[in-house]
mmCIF file of C-alpha atoms and ligand atoms in Angstrom:
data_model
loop_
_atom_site.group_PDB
_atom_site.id
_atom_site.type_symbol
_atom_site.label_atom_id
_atom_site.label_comp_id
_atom_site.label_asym_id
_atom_site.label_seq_id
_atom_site.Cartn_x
_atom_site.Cartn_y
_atom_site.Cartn_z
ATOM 1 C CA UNK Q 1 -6.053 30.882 22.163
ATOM 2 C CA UNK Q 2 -5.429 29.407 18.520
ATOM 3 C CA UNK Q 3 -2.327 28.523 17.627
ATOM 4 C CA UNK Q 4 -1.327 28.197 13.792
ATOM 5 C CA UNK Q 5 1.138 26.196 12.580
ATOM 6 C CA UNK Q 6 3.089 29.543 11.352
ATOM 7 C CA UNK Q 7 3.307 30.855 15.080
ATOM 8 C CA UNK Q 8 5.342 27.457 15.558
ATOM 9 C CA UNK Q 9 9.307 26.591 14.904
ATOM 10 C CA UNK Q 10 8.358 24.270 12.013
ATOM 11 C CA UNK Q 11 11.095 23.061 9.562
ATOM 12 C CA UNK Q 12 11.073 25.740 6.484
ATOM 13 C CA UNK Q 13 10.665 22.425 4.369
ATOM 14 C CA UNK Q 14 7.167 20.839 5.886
ATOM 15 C CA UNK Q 15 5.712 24.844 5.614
ATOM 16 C CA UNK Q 16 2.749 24.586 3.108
ATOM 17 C CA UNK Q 17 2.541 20.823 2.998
ATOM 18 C CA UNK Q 18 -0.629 18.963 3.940
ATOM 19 C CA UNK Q 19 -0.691 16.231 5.773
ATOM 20 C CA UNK Q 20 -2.248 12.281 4.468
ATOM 21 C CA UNK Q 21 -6.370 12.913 4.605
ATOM 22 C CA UNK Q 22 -8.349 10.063 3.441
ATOM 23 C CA UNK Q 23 -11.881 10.949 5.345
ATOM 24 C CA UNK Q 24 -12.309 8.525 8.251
ATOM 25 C CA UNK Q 25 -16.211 8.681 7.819
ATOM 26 C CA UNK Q 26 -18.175 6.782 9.950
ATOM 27 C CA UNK Q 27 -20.683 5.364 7.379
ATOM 28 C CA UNK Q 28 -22.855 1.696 6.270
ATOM 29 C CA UNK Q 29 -20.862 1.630 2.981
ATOM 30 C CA UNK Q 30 -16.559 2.431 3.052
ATOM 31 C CA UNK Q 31 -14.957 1.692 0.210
ATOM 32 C CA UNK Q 32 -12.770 4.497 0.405
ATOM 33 C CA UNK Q 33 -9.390 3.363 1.409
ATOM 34 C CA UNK Q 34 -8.845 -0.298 -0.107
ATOM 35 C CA UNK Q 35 -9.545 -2.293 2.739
ATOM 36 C CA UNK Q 36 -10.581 -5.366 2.828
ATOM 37 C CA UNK Q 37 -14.020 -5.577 4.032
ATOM 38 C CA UNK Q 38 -14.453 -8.891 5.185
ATOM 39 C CA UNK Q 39 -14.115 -9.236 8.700
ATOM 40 C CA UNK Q 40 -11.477 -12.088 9.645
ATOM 41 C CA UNK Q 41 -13.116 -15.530 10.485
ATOM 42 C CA UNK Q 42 -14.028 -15.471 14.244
ATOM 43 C CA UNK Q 43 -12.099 -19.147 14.770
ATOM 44 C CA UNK Q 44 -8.769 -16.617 13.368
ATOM 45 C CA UNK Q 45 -9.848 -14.109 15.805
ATOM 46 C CA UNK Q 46 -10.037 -16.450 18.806
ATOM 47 C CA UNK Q 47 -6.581 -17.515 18.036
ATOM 48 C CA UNK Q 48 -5.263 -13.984 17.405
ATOM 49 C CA UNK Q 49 -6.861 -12.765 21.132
ATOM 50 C CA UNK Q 50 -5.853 -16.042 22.846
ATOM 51 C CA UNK Q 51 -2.050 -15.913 21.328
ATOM 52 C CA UNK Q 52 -2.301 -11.939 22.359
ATOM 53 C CA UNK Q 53 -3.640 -12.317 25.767
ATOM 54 C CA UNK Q 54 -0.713 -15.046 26.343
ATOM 55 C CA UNK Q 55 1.614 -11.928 25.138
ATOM 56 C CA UNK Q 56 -0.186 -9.787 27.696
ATOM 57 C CA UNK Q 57 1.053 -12.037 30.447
ATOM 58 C CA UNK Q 58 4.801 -10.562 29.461
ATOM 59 C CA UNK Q 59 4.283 -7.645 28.176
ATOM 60 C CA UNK Q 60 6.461 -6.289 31.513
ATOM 61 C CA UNK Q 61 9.500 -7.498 29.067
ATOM 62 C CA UNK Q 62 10.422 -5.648 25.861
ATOM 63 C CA UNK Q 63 9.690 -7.628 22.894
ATOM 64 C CA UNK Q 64 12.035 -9.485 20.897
ATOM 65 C CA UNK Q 65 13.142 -6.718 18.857
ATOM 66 C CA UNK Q 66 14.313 -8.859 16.131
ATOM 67 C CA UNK Q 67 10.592 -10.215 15.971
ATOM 68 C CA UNK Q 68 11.929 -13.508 14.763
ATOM 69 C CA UNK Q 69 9.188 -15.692 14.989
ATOM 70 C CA UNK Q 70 7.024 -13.370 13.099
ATOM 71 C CA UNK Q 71 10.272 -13.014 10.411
ATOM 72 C CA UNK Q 72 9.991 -16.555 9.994
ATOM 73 C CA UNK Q 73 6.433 -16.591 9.709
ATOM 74 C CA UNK Q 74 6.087 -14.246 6.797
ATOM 75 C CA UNK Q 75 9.280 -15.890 4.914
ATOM 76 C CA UNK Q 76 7.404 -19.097 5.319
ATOM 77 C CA UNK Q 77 3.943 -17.461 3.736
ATOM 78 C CA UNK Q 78 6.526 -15.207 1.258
ATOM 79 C CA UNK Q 79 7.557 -18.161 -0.385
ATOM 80 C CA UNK Q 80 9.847 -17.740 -3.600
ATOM 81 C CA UNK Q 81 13.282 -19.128 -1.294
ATOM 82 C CA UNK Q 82 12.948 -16.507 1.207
ATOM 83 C CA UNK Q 83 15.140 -16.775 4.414
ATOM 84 C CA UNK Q 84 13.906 -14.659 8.166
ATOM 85 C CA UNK Q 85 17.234 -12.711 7.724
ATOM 86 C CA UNK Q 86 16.098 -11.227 4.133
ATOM 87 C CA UNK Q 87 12.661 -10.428 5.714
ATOM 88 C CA UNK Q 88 11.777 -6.951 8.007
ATOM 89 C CA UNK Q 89 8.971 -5.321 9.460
ATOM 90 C CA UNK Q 90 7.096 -2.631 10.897
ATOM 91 C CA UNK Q 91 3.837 -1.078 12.185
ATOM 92 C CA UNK Q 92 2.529 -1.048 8.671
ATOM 93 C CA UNK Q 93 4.086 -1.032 5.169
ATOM 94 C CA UNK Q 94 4.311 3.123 5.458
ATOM 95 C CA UNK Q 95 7.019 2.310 8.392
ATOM 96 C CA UNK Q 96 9.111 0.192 6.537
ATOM 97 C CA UNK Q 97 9.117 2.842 3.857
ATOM 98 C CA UNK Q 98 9.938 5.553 5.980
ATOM 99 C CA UNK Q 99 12.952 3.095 7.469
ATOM 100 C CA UNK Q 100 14.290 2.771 4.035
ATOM 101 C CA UNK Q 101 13.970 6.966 3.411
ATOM 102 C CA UNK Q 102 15.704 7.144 6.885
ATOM 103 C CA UNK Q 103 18.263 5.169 5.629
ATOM 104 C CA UNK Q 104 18.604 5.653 2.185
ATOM 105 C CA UNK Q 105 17.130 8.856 1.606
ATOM 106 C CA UNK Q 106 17.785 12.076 4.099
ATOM 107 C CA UNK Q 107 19.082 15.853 3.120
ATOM 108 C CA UNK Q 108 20.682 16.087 -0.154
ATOM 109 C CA UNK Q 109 19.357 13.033 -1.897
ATOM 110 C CA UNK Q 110 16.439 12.430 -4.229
ATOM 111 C CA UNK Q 111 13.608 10.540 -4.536
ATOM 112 C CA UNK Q 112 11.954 9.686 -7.718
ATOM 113 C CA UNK Q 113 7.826 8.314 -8.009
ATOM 114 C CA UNK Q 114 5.523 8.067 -10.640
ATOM 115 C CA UNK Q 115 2.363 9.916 -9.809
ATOM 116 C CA UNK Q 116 -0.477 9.449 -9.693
ATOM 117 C CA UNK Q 117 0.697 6.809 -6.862
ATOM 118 C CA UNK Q 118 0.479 6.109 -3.894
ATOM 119 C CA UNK Q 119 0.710 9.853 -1.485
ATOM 120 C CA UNK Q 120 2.323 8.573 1.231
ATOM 121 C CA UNK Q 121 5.386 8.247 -0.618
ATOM 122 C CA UNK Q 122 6.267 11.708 -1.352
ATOM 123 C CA UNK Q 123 4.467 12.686 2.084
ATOM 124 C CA UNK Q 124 7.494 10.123 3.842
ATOM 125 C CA UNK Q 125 9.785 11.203 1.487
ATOM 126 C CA UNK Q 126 9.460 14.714 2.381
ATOM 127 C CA UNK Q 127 9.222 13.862 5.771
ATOM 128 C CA UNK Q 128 12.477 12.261 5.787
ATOM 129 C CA UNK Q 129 14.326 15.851 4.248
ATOM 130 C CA UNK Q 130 14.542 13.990 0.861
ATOM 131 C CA UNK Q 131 13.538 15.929 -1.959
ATOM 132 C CA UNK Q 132 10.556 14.258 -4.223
ATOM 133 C CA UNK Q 133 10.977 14.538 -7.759
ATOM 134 C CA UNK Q 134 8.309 13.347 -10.418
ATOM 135 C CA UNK Q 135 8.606 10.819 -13.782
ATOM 136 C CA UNK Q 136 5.442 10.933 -16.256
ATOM 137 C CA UNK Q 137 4.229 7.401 -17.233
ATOM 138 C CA UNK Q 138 2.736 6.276 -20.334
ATOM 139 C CA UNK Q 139 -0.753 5.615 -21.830
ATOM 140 C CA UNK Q 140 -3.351 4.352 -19.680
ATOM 141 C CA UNK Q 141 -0.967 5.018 -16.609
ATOM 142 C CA UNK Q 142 1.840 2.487 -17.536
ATOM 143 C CA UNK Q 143 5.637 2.648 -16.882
ATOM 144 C CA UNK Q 144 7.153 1.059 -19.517
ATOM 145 C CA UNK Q 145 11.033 0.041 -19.213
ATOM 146 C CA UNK Q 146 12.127 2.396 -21.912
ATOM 147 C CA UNK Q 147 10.259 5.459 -19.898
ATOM 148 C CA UNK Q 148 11.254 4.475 -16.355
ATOM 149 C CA UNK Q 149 15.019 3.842 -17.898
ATOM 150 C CA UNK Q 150 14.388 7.544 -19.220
ATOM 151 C CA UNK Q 151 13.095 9.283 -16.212
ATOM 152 C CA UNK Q 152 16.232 7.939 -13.742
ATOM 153 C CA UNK Q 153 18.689 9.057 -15.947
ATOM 154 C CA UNK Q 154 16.674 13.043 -16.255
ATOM 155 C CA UNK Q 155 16.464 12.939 -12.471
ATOM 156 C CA UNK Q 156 19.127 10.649 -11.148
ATOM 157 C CA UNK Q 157 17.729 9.184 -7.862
ATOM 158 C CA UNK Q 158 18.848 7.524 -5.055
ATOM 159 C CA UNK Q 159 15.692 6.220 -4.448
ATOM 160 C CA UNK Q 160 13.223 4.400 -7.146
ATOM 161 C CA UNK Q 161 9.530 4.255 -5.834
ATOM 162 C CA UNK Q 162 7.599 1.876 -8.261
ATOM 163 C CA UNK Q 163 4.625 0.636 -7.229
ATOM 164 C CA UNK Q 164 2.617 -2.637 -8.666
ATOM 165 C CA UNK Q 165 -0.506 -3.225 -8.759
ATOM 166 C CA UNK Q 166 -0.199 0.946 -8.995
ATOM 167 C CA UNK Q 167 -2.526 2.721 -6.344
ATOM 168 C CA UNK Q 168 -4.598 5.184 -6.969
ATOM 169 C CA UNK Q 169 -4.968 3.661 -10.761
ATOM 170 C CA UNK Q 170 -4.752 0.167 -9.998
ATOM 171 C CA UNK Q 171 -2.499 0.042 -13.303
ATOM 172 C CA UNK Q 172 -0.140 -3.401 -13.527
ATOM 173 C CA UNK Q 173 3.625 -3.068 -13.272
ATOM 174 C CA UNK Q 174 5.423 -5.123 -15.739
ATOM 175 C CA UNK Q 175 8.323 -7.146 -13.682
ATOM 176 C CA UNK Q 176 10.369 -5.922 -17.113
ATOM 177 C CA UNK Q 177 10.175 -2.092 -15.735
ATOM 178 C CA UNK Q 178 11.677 -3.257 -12.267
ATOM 179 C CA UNK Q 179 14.389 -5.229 -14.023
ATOM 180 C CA UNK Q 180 15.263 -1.803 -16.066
ATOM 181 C CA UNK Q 181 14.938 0.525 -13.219
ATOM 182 C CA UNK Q 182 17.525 -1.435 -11.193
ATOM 183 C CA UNK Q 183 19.672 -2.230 -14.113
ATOM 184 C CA UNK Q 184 19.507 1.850 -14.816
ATOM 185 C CA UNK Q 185 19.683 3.216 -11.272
ATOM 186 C CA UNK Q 186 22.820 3.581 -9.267
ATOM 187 C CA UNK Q 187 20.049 4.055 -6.346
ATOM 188 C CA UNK Q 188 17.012 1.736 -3.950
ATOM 189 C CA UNK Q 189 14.928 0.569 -5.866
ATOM 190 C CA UNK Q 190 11.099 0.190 -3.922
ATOM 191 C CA UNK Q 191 8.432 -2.028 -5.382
ATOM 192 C CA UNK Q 192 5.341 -1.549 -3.015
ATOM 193 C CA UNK Q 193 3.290 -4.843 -3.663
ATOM 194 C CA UNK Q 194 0.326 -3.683 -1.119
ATOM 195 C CA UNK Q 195 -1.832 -5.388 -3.423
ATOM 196 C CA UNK Q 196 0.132 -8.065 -4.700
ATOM 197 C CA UNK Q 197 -2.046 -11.032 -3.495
ATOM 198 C CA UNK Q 198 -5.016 -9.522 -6.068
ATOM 199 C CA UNK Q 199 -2.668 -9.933 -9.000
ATOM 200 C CA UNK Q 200 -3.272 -12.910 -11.317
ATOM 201 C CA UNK Q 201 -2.301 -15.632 -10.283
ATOM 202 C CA UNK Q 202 0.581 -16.385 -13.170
ATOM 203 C CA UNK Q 203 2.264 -12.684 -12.726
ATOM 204 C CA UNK Q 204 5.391 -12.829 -11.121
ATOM 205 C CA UNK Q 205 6.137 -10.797 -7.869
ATOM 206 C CA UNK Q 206 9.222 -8.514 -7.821
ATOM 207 C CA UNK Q 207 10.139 -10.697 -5.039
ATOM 208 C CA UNK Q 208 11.334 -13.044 -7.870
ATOM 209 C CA UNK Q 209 13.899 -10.159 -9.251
ATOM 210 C CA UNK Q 210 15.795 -10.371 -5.707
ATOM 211 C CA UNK Q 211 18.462 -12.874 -6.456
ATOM 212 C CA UNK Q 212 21.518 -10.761 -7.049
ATOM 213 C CA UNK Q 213 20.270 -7.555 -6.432
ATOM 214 C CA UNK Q 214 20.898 -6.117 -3.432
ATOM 215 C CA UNK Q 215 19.492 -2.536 -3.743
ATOM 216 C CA UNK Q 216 16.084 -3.980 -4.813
ATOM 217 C CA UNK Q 217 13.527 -3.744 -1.890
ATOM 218 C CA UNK Q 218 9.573 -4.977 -1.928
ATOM 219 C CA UNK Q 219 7.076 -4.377 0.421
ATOM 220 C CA UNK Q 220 4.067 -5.981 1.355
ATOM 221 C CA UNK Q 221 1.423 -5.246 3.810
ATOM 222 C CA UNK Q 222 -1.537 -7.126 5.959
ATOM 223 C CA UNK Q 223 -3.582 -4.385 5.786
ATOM 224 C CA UNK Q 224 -5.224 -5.172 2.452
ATOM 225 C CA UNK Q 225 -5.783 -8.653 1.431
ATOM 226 C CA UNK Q 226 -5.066 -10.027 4.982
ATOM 227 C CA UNK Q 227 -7.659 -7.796 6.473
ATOM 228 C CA UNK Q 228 -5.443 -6.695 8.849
ATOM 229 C CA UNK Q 229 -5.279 -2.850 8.504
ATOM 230 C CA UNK Q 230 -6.246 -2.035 11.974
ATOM 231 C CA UNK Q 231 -3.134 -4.104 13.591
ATOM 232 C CA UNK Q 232 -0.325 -2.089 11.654
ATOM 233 C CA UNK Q 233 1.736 -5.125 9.755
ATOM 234 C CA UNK Q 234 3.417 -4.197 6.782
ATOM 235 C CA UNK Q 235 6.685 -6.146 5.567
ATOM 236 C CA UNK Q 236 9.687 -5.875 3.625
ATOM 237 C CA UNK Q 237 11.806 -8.811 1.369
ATOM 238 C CA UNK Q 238 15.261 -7.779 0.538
ATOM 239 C CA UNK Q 239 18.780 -8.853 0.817
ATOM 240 C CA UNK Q 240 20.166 -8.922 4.811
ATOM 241 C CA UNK Q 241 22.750 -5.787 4.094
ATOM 242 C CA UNK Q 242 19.878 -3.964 3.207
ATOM 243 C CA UNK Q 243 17.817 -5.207 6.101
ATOM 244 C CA UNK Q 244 20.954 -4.278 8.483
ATOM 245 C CA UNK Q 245 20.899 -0.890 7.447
ATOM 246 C CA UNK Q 246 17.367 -0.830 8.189
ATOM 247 C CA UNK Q 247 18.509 -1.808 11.891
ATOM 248 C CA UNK Q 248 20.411 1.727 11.840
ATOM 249 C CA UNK Q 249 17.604 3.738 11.666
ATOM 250 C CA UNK Q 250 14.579 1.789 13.310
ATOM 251 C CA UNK Q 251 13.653 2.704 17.096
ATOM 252 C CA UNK Q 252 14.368 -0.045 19.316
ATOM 253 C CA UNK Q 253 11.727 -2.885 19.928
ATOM 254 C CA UNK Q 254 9.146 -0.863 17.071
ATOM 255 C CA UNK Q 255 6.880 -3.704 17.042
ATOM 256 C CA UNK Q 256 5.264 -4.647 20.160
ATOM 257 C CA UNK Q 257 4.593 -7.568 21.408
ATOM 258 C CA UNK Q 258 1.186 -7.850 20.938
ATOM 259 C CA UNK Q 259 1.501 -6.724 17.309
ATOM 260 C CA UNK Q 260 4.090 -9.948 16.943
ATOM 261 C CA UNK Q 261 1.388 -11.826 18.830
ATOM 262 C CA UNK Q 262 -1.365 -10.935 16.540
ATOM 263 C CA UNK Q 263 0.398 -11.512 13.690
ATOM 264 C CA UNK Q 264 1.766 -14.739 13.977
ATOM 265 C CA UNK Q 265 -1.658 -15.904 14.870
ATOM 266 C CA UNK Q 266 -2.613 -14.811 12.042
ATOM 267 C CA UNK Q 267 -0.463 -15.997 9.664
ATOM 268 C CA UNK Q 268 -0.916 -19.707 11.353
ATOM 269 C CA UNK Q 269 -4.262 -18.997 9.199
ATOM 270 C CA UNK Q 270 -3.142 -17.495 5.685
ATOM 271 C CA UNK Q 271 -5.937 -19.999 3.676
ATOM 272 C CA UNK Q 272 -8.528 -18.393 5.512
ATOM 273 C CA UNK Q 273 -7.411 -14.998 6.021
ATOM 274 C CA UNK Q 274 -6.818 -14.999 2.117
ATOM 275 C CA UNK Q 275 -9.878 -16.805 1.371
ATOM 276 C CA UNK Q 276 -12.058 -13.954 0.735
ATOM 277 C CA UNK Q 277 -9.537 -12.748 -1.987
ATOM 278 C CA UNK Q 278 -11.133 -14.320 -4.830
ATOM 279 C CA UNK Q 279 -14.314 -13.066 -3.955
ATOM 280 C CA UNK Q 280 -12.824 -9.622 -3.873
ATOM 281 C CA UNK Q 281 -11.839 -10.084 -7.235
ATOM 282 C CA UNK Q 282 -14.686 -10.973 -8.385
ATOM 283 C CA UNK Q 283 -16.520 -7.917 -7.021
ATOM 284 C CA UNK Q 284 -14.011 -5.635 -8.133
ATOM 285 C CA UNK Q 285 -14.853 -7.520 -12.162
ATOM 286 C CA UNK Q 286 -18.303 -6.636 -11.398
ATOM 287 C CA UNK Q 287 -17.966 -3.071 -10.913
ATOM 288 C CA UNK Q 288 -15.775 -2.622 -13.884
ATOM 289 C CA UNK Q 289 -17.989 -4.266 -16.104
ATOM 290 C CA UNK Q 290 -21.224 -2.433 -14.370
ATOM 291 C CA UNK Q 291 -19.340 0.814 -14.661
ATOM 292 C CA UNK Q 292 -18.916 0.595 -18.412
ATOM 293 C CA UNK Q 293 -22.608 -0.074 -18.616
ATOM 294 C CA UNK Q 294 -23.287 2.701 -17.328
ATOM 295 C CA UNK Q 295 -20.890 4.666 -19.893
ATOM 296 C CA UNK Q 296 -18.427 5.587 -17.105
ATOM 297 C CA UNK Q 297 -14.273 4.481 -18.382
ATOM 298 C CA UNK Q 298 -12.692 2.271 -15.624
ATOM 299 C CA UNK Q 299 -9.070 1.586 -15.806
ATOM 300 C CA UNK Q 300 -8.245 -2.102 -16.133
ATOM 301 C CA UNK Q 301 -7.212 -3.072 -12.571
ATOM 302 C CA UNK Q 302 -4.710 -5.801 -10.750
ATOM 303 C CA UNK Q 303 -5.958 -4.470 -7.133
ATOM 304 C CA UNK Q 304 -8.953 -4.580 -4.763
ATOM 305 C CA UNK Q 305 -9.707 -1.477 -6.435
ATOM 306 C CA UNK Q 306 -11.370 0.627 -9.569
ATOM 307 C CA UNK Q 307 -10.397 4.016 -11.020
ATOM 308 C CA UNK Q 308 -12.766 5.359 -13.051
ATOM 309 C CA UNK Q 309 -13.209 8.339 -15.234
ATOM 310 C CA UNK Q 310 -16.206 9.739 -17.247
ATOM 311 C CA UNK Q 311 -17.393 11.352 -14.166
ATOM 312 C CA UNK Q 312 -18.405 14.924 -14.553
ATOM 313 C CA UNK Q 313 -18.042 16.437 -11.813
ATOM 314 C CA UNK Q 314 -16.678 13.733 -9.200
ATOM 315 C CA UNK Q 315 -17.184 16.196 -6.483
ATOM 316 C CA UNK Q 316 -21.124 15.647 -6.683
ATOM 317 C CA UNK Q 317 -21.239 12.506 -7.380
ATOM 318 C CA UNK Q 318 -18.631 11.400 -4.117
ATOM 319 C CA UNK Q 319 -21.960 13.948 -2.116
ATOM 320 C CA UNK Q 320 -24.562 11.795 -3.686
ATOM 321 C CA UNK Q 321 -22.764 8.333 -2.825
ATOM 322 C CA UNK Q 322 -22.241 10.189 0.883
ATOM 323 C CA UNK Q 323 -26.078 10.957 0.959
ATOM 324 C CA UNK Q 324 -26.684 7.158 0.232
ATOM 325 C CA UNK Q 325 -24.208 6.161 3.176
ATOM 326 C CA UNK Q 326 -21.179 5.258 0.502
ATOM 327 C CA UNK Q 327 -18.024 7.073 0.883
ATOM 328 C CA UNK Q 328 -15.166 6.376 -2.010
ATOM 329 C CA UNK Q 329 -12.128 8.377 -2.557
ATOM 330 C CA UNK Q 330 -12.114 11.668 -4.504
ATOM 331 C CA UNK Q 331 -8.155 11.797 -5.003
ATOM 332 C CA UNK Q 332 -8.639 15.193 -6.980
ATOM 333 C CA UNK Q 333 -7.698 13.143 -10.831
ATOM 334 C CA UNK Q 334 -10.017 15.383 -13.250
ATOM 335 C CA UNK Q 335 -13.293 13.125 -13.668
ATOM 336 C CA UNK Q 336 -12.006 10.677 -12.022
ATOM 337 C CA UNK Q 337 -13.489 8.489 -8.569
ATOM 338 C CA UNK Q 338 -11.825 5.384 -7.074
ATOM 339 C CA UNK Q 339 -13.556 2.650 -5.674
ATOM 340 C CA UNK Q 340 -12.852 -0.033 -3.136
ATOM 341 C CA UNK Q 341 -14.357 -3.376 -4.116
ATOM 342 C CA UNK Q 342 -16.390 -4.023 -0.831
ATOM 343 C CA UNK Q 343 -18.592 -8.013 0.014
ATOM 344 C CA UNK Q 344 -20.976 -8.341 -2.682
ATOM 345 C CA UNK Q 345 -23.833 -6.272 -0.774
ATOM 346 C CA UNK Q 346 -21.601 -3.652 -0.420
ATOM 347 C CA UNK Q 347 -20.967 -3.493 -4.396
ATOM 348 C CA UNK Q 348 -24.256 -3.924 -5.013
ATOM 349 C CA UNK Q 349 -25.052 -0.687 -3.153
ATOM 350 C CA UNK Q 350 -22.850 1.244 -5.047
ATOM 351 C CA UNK Q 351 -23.752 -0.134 -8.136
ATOM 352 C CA UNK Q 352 -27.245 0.639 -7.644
ATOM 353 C CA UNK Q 353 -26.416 4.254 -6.386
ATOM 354 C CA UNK Q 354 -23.980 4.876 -9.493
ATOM 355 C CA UNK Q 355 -27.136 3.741 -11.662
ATOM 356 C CA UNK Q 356 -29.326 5.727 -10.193
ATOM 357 C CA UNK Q 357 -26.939 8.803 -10.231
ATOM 358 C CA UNK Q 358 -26.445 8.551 -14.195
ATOM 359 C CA UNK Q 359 -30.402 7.998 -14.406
ATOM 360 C CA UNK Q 360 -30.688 11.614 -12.533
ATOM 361 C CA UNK Q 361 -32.691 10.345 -9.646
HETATM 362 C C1 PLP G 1 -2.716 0.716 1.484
HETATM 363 C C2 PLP G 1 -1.342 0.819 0.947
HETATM 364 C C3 PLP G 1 -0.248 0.538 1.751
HETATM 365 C C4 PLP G 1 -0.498 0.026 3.135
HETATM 366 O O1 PLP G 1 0.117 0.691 4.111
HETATM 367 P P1 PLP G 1 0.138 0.040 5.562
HETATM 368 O O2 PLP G 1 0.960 1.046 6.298
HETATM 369 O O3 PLP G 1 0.806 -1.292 5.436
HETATM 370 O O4 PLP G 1 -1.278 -0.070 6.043
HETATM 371 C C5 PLP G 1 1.019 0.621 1.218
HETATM 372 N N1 PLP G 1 1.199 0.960 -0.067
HETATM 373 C C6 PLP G 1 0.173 1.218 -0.880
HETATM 374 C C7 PLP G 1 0.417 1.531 -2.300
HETATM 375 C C8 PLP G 1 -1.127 1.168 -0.394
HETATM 376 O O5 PLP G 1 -2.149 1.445 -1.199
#
């Protein structure tokens, strides 16, 4: 017998809400979700399965459930003065985010993001019994200081989601709207730097704002330009207090030991787990200047990805790419698609299918 979801006990505050739904398509071409579509170098993944498979051998013990060997390993690739005790993690960046909504957030406080952005923010925020409330952003998808020192003081939140390189747009954050935001809120302020390691190389990271300001909290993830998505790493830099309150909220021994494993391993090989970063770039370059061509309006992007309007009816064109074996992301923005920049054969196939769908064949 079917059972709906309004014959269950559900919390009056999740009723109506949908749940995170990128497609998982099986399909030649998946630039759809912003991973990284280089497969890791197979000398990393020897190391990653031999340093797991040693793991294995204890995995009768709970983990260390203060991970610090991976803490010190991800300080040590952080850079910018970073100590293990003002570094967390979790089974992806989305944990740590929902550890800091546990924490921070909860019945009776607020939650302010910029959309568009990145859902799962106001899908964990909701989850967490915090109410979501929405800021507007500028031209071209921008937060300038002035308009994110505006929107905290309309909405007064405890919690300040900014996000840089901005997903779905791909839209730069100036460090100068993180410096207002904290200066402004009484509140967390989150910068979620998934993408920071496709940035240029002379921005500077949030992570460089943390000196003296203990409710400012970045995250960073391997899914992206460590090619790592599948083994759930995402991390955190912020001051220990904030860290410890993390510690409140977390379930005991989160990461497992083979998760630790893995991603010690591969940090040992950062050069060559980044190495394919630059290429990314440059494929992501290509499509922008391929998709003005072809008269569609990309956004300028710092990310692994494009946004691009001009499209007519994004619907069809997402089918037509789908026919041709390409999935990207339909995230419902009015003539808008976004697009993961994939190797170069990857590109080129969507490229050529893009060309061939203005051209009406
Ligand atoms: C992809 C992405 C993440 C990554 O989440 P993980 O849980 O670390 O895989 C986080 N934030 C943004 C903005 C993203 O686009």
């Amino acid at each position: 017998m079917a059972t709906s979801l309004d014959d269950l006990p559900l919390r009056d505050d999740l009723r109506g809400q949908s749940p995170y739904g990128a497609p998982q398509k099986k399909v030649p071409v998946a630039l759809n979700v912003n991973e990284n579509t280089h497969p890791i170098p197979e000398d990393v993944a020897r190391d990653i399965v031999e340093s797991v498979a040693a793991a294995v051998l204890e995995v009768n013990r709970y983990p260390d459930r203060e991970f610090t060997l991976l803490r010190r390993s991800l300080a040590a690739y952080l850079g910018h003065g970073l100590t293990p005790e003002q570094i967390w993690a979790a089974n992806g960046s989305n944990e740590v985010i929902q550890q800091i909504l546990q924490a921070f957030g909860g019945p009776g406080r607020r939650a302010l993001g910029f959309p568009p952005t990145y859902s799962m923010h106001s899908i964990i925020t909701r989850g967490t019994g915090t109410e979501w409330v929405e800021g507007g952003r500028d031209e071209g998808f921008r937060i300038s200081p002035e308009t994110v020192v505006r929107e905290i003081e309309r909405t007064d939140p405890d919690i300040v989601f900014l996000c840089g390189p901005n997903n779905p747009t791909g839209t730069p954050l100036d460090i100068a709207t993180v410096e207002a935001a904290y200066a402004a809120t009484r509140g967390i302020v989150i910068v979620d730097e998934a993408y920071a390691e496709f940035m240029p190389a002379d921005i500077p990271s949030a992570l460089t704002l943390l000196p003296g300001r203990e409710r400012l909290l970045v995250s960073r993830t391997m899914s992206k330009a460590f090619a790592f998505a599948g083994a759930r790493v995402g991390y955190l830099a912020a001051d220990p207090a904030a860290i410890d309150a993390l510690r409140l909220v977390r379930l005991p021994y989160h990461l497992s030991s083979l998760t630790q494993a893995a991603a010690v391993a591969a940090l040992r090989h950062a050069d060559e787990m980044l190495a394919m970063v630059d290429d990314i770039k440059g494929q992501r370059d290509r499509i922008v200047a391929r998709l003005e061509e072809l008269g569609y309006t990309p956004w300028p992007t710092w990310s692994n990805f494009v946004l691009f309007g001009g499209v007519d009816d994004p619907n069809a064109v997402f089918e037509k790419l789908l026919e041709r074996g390409i999935i990207v992301r339909d995230l419902a923005i009015p003539g808008h698609l976004r697009v993961s920049a994939g190797t170069e054969a990857e590109t080129t196939a969507f490229l050529d299918a893009m060309s061939d769908i203005r051209l009406g064949a």
